[in-house]
Structure formats: structure tokens, C-alpha cells
Short mmCIF file of C-alpha atoms in Angstrom, two decimals:
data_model
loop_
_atom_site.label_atom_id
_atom_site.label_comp_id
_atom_site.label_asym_id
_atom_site.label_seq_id
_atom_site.Cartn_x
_atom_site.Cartn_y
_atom_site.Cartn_z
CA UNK A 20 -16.36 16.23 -4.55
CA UNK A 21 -15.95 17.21 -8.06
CA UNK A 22 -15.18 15.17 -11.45
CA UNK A 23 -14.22 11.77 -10.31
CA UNK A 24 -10.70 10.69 -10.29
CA UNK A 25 -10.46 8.58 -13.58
CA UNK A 26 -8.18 5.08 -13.34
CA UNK A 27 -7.74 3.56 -16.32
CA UNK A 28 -6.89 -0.30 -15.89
CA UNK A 29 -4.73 -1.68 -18.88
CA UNK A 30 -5.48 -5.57 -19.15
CA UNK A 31 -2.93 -7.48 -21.03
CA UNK A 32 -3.08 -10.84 -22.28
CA UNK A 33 -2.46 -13.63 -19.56
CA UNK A 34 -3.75 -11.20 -16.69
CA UNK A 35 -4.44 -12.48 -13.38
CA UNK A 36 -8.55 -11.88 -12.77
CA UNK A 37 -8.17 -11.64 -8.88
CA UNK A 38 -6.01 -8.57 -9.30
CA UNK A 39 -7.61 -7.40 -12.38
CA UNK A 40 -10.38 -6.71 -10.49
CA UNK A 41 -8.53 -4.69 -7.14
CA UNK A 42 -8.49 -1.55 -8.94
CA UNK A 43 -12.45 -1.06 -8.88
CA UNK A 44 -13.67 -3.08 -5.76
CA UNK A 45 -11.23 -0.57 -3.68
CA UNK A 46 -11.45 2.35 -5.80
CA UNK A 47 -15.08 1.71 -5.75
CA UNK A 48 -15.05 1.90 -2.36
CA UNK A 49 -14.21 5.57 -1.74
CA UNK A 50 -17.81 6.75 -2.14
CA UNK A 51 -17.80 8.34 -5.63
CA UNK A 52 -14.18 9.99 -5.23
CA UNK A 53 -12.87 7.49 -8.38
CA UNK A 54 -13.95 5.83 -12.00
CA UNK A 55 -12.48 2.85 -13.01
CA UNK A 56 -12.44 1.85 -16.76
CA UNK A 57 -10.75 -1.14 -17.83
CA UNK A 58 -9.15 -1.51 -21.56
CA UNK A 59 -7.17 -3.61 -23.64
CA UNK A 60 -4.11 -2.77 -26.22
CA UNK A 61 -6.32 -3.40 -28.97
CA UNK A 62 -10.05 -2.88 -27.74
CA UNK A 63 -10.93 -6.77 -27.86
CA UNK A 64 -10.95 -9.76 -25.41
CA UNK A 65 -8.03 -10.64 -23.30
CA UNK A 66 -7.31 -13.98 -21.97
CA UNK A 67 -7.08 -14.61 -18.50
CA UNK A 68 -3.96 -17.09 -16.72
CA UNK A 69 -7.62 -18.83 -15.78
CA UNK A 70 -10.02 -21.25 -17.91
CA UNK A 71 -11.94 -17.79 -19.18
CA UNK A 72 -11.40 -14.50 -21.27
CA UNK A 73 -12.26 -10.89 -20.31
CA UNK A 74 -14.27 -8.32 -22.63
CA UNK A 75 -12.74 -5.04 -21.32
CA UNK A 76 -15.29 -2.30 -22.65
CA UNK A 77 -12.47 0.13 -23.83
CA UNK A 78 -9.51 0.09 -26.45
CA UNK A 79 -6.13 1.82 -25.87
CA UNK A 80 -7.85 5.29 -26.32
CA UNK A 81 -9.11 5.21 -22.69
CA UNK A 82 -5.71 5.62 -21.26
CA UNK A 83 -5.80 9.39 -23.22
CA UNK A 84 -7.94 10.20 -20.78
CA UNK A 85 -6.52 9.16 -17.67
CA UNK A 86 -5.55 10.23 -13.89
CA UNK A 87 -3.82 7.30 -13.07
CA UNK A 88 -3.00 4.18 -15.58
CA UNK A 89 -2.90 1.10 -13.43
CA UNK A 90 -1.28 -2.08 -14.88
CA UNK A 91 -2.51 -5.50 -13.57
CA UNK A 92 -0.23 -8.31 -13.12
CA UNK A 93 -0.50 -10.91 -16.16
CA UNK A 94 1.48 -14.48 -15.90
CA UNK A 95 5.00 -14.71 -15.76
CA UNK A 96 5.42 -17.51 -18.52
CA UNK A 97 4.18 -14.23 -21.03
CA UNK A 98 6.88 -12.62 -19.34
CA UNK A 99 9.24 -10.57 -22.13
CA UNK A 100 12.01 -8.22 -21.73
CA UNK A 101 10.60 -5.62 -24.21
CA UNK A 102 6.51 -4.88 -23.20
CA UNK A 103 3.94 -6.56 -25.64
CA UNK A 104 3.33 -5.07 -29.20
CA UNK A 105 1.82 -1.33 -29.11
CA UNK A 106 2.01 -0.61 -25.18
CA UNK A 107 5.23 1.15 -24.95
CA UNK A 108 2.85 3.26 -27.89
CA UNK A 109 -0.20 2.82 -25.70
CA UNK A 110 1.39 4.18 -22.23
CA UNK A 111 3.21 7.11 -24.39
CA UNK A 112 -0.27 8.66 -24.63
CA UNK A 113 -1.43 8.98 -21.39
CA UNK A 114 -1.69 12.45 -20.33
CA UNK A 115 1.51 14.23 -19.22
CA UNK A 116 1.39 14.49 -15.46
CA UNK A 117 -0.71 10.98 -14.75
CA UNK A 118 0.09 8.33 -12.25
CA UNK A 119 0.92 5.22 -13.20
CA UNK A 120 1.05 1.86 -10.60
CA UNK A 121 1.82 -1.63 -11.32
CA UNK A 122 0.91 -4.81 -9.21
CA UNK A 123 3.74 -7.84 -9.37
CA UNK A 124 4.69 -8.59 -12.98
CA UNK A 125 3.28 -5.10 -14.02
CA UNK A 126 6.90 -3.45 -13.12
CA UNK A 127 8.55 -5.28 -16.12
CA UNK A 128 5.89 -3.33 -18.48
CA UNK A 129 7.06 -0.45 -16.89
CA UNK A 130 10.80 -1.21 -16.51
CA UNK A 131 10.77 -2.55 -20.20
CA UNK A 132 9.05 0.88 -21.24
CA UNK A 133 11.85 2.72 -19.67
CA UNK A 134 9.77 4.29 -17.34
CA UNK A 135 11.55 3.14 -14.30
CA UNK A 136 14.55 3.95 -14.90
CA UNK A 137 16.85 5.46 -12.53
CA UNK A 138 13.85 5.27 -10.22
CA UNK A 139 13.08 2.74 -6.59
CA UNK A 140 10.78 -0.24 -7.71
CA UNK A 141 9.55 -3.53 -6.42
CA UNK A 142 7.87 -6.21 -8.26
CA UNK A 143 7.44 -10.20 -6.94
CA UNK A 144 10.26 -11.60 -4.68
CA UNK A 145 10.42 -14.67 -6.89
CA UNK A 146 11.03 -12.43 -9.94
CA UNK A 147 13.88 -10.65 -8.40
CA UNK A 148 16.49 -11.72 -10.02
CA UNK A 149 15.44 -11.76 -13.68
CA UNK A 150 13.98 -8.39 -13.08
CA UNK A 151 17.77 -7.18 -11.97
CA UNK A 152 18.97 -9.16 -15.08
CA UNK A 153 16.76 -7.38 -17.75
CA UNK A 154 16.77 -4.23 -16.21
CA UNK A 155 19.64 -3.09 -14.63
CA UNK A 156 19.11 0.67 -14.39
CA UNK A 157 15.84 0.41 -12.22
CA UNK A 158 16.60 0.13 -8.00
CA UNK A 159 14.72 -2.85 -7.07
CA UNK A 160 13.90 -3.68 -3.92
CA UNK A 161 12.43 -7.14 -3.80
CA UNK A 162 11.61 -6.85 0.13
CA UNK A 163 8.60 -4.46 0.69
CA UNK A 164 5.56 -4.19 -0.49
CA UNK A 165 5.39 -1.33 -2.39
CA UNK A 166 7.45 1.26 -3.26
CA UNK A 167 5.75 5.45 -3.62
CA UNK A 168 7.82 7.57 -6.24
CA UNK A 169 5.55 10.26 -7.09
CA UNK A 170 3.70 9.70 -9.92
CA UNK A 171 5.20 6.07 -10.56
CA UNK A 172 3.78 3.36 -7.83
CA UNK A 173 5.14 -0.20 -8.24
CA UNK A 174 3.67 -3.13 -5.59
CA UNK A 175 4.57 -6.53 -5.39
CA UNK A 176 2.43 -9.29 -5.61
CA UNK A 177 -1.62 -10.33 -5.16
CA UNK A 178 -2.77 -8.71 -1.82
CA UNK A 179 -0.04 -5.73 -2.09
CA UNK A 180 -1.95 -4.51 -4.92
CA UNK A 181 -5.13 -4.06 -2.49
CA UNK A 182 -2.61 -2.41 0.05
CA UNK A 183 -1.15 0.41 -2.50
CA UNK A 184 -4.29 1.06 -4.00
CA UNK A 185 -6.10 1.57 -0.22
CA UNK A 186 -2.77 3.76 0.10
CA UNK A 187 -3.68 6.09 -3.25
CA UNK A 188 -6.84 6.40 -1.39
CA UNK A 189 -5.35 7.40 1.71
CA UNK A 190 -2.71 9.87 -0.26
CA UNK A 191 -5.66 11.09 -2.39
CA UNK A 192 -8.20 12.02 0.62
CA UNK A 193 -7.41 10.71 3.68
CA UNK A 194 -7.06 8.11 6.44
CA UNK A 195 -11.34 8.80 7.22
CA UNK A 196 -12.07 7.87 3.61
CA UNK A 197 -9.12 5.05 3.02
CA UNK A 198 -10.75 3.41 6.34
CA UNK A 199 -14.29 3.43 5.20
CA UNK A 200 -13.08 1.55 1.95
CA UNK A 201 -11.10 -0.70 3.61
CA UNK A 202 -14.30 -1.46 5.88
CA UNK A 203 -16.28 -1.95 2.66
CA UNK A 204 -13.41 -4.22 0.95
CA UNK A 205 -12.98 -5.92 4.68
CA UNK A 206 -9.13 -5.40 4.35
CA UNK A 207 -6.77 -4.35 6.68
CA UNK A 208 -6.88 -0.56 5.94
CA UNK A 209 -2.56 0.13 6.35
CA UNK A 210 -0.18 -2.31 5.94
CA UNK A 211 3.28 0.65 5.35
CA UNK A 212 4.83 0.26 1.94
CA UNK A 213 8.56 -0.96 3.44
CA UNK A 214 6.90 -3.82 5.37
CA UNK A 215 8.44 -6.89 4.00
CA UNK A 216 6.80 -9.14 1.61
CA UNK A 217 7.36 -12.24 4.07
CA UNK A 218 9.46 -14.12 1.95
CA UNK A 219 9.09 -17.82 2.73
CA UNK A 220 8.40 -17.21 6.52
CA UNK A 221 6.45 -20.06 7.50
CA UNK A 222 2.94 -19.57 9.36
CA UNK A 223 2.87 -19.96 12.93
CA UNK A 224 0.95 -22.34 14.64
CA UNK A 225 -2.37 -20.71 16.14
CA UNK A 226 -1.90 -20.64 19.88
CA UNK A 227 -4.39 -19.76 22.54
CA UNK A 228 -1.16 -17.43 24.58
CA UNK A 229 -0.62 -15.72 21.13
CA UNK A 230 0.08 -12.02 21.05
CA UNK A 231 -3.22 -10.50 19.59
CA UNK A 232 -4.78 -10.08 23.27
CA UNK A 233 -1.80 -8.06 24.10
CA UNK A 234 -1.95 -5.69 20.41
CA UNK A 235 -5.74 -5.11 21.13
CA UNK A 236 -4.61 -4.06 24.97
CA UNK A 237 -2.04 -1.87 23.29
CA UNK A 238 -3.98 -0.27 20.83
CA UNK A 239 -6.44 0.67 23.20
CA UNK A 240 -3.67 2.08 25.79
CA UNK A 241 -1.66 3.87 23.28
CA UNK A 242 -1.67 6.98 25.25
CA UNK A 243 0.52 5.33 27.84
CA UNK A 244 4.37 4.94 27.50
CA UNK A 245 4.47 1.77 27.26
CA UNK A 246 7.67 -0.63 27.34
CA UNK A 247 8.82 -4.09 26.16
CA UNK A 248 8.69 -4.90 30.11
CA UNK A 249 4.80 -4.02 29.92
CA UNK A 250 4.15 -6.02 26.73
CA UNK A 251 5.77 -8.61 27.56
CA UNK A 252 4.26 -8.54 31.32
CA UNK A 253 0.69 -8.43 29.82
CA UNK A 254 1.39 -11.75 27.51
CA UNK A 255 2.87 -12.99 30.78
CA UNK A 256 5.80 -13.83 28.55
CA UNK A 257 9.85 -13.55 29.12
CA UNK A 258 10.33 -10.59 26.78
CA UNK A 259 12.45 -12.52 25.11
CA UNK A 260 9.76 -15.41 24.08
CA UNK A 261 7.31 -11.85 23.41
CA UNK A 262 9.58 -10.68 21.13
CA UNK A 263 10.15 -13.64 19.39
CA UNK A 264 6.39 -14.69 19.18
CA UNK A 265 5.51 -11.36 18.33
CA UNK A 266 7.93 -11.15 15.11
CA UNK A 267 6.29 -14.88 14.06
CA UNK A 268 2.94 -13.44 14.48
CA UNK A 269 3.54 -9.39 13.20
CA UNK A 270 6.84 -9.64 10.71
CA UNK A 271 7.91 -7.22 12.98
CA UNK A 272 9.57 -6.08 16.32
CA UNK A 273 7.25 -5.10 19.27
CA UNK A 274 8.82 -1.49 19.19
CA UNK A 275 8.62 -0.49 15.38
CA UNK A 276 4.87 -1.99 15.37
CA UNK A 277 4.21 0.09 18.28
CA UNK A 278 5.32 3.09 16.84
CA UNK A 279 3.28 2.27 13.02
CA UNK A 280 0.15 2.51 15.57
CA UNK A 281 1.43 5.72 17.35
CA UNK A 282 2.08 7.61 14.06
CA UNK A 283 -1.47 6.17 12.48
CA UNK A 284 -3.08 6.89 15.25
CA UNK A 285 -2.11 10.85 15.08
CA UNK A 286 -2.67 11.03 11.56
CA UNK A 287 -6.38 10.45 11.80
CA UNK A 288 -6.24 12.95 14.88
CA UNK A 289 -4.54 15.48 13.35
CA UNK A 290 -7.50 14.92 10.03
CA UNK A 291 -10.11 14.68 12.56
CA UNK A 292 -9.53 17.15 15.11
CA UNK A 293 -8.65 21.03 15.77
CA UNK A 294 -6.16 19.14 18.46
CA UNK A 295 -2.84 21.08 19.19
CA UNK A 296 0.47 19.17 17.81
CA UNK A 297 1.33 18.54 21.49
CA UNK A 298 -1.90 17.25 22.63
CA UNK A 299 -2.14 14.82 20.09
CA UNK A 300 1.24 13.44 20.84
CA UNK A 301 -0.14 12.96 24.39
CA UNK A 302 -3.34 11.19 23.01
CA UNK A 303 -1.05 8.77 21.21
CA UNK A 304 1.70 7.58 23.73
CA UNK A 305 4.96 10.18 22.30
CA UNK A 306 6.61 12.29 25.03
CA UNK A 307 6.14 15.48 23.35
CA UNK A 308 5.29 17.18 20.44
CA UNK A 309 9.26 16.98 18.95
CA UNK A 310 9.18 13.52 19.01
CA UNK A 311 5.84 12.99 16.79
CA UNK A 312 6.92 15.50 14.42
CA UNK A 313 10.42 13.28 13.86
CA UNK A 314 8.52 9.81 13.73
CA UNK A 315 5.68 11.59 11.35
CA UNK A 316 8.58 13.17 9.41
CA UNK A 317 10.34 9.47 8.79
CA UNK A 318 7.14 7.95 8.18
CA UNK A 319 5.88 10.28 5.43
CA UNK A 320 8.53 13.24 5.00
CA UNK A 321 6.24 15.92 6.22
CA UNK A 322 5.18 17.78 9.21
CA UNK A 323 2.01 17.40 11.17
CA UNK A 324 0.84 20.90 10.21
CA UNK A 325 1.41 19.96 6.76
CA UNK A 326 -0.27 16.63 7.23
CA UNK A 327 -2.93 18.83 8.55
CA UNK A 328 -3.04 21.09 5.73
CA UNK A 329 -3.14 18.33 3.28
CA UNK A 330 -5.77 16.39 4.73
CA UNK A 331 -8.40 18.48 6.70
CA UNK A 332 -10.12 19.85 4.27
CA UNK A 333 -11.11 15.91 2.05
CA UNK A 334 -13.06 15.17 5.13
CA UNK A 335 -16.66 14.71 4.28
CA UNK A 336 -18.10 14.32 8.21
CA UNK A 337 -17.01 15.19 11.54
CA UNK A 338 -15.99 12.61 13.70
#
């Protein structure tokens, strides 16, 4: 596999310790393929938003040496429109070419280092509008859960910061390897960057005639063309009450979650198999190879051979 990927965690004062520690338990994850170091701005403890400090084991130096330079949220009442005393410095030295993310209230750091400017970004719903206020030259979008640039990667809050990093992972190697460390973390291994951070939608009362009998049966039928009549038949709902129930339980329509499977579904086919473009279509429930190659294409801007391309060759095992 060659010399690890090195991510370099930057822990500021007031950091949240549940996300603090996403980088590495995910990273971890993907069998040797990362290193995760952890620093602070000044190579000394930093106190957590909890009842306990953290001892990083590296200073500001570590980030000279980075792949990607991840910032951890930190609490929003140490929230400032200008980044803490010698980051802006700090971030300046990191390697031209390196990846940078940010988790939540990491996108100010970045915003108020003028790193996102111009660019798409997302940070905490709840922070929306003071984030629009401070920084007015950065695109927010407050509704999804993270937003891919290139080398800049901004996520929203707590659990999106295990999604984007299982998504480096995927971009990095793969959907064999991001699976396997999802596995390991036991996370859902995709949740798509413009899924919506579920802003105040209330949970839905567990019901025995939910929809999850009727995903599974999906899922494991995705080779057939299957309708909102066939769905909704199998729930032995109205379509109308499938739909409905369906968006409570998903945070999405039946047909845009249908596709998401399709189009996952052919990615690991096309890394895991010699399989032609139009066969794999067939495998996954599209009419022909056309239509995969426009639903890969608006998924992740590329073609299947280059998805093929990109991909084959990180696989460590057949399958």
C-alpha cells in the first residue's frame, strides 16, 4: 500500500472530544491505508467543551507534514470571527497541495482564514446565519451534510463528520475498503453529501407496518424495474401513505432513494467486477447502459469507465 496517508488533526481549545476522536477510529479503520496525529497550536493541553483536557502529542509543526489537515469542531461560545491566535500562521504551513476538512464549527476557522472564499461550504444549521453574517464571500449551504470541493471538505455537525471522513475513504480507495471501515466503526457506510441535515424533523413513531421490510425487499430486488405501484403494493400501503411514511422514515422520496441504491450498487460492481457497462446496469435495475452512465455522471461527475479506472486497481481482494 505504500507510505500511509498522513491526517493531521488540529485540536483547538473548547473542542468537542466525540468528534475529536472521528478522524482516527474511521481512518483507523481502513487497514493501514492512513496515520492520524493529533496537535495543538502551541504543542500543550487543550481543553475540552467537557469536565477534562486533552494532551495532543504534537505542536503546530505536525501540520508541515501533512496529507490532509482535519479541523475538529470546538464550542460555539469560543466562536470568533477572526481564527484563534497563530492558526491562520499554523494552517499557512501545511504543505501546498494538502486537503483540508472541517466538521461543524471548524468552517469558521476556515472561512475566517480566508480559505473558503469564493468556494461551496456547509457548517451547523443552527450557525447559519452568523456564518452568512461574518463571512459573506463563502456559498453556504446550511442543508446537506457535507459539501466536496477538491482539496477543501467542509461537513456539518457530530455524525456528518463520521460520514465525510468514511467518504475520503471511499474517494481515496474505494467503496470495498470504505465498507470494511464502516463495518469496523458499525456506521452506515454512505449517507451522499447533499442529503439534508434534517433540520428539526421530528422522529417518527416506531411502527410495526413501517417501511424498512419493504427497503430490505428492494435492495435485494434491485435488478427489477421497480415502481412506486410495487413499493407501495409490497407495504400494502396507498402510495400516497408509502410516500409519505417513507419520507418520515428516509428524509427522502421513494424514487431518489431508489436510485442512491442503484448508482451504489454499480459502483462496487464496476470496482469489483470485469462486468460490461451494460451488464451492470442490468444487475442494478437501469434500462440500459445510457441511463447509468447519466445517473453515475450526476452523482459523481464521471463516467463508469472512469469510475473503473479510478478504483480497480485500490482493491486489495477479489470479491
Amino acid at each position: 500500500m505504500g507510505t500511509p496517508h498522513r491526517v493531521v488533526v488540529l485540536a483547538l481549545d473548547g473542542v468537542y472530544p466525540f468528534e475529536l476522536g472521528i478522524p482516527s477510529r474511521v481512518f483507523d479503520a481502513a487497514g493501514g491505508r492512513y496515520e492520524v496525529l493529533t496537535c495543538s497550536i502551541d504543542g500543550g493541553p487543550v481543553r475540552t467543551n467537557a469536565d477534562f483536557s486533552v494532551s495532543p502529542p504534537h505542536g503546530p509543526e505536525a501540520l508541515r507534514t501533512a496529507d490532509t489537515v482535519l479541523l475538529p469542531p470546538f464550542d460555539t461560545a469560543r466562536l470568533t470571527r477572526e481564527p484563534p491566535a497563530g492558526v491562520r500562521d499554523a494552517l499557512a504551513s501545511r504543505p501546498p497541495g494538502t486537503r483540508i476538512v472541517s466538521i461543524c464549527t471548524g468552517a469558521f476557522v476556515l472561512a475566517g482564514a480566508g480559505l473558503l472564499d469564493g468556494r461551496p461550504a456547509t457548517t451547523h444549521w443552527a450557525l447559519a446565519d452568523l456564518f452568512r453574517a461574518w463571512y459573506p464571500r463563502v456559498r453556504l449551504d446550511p442543508d446537506v451534510l457535507f459539501v466536496d470541493d477538491g482539496d477543501v471538505l467542509t461537513s456539518a455537525g457530530a455524525a456528518s463528520g463520521v460520514d465525510v471522513c468514511l467518504y475520503l475513504v471511499r474517494r481515496d480507495h474505494g467503496t470495498a475498503v470504505a465498507n470494511r471501515a464502516a463495518r469496523i466503526c458499525v456506521a452506515p457506510p454512505w449517507r451522499e453529501g447533499g442529503q439534508a441535515q434534517f433540520i428539526e424533523r421530528p422522529v417518527p413513531e416506531p411502527v410495526a407496518n413501517g417501511t424498512a421490510p419493504t427497503r430490505r425487499w428492494a435492495l435485494e430486488n434491485l435488478h427489477e424495474p421497480l415502481t412506486l405501484a410495487d413499493l407501495a403494493g409490497h407495504a400494502r400501503m396507498s402510495p400516497r401513505t408509502f410516500v409519505r411514511r417513507f419520507n418520515e422514515e428516509v428524509g427522502t422520496s421513494p424514487g431518489r432513494w431508489l436510485i442512491r441504491q442503484r448508482v451504489d450498487r454499480a459502483r462496487d460492481l464496476l470496482e469489483s467486477t470485469d462486468l460490461p457497462v451494460d451488464d451492470v446496469a442490468a444487475r442494478v435495475g437501469f434500462a440500459s447502459g445510457t441511463s447509468l452512465r447519466e445517473h453515475l455522471h450526476a452523482a459523481i461527475g464521471i463516467s463508469p469507465l472512469a469510475y473503473r479506472r479510478t478504483f480497480r486497481g485500490d482493491l486489495t481482494a477479489p470479491r
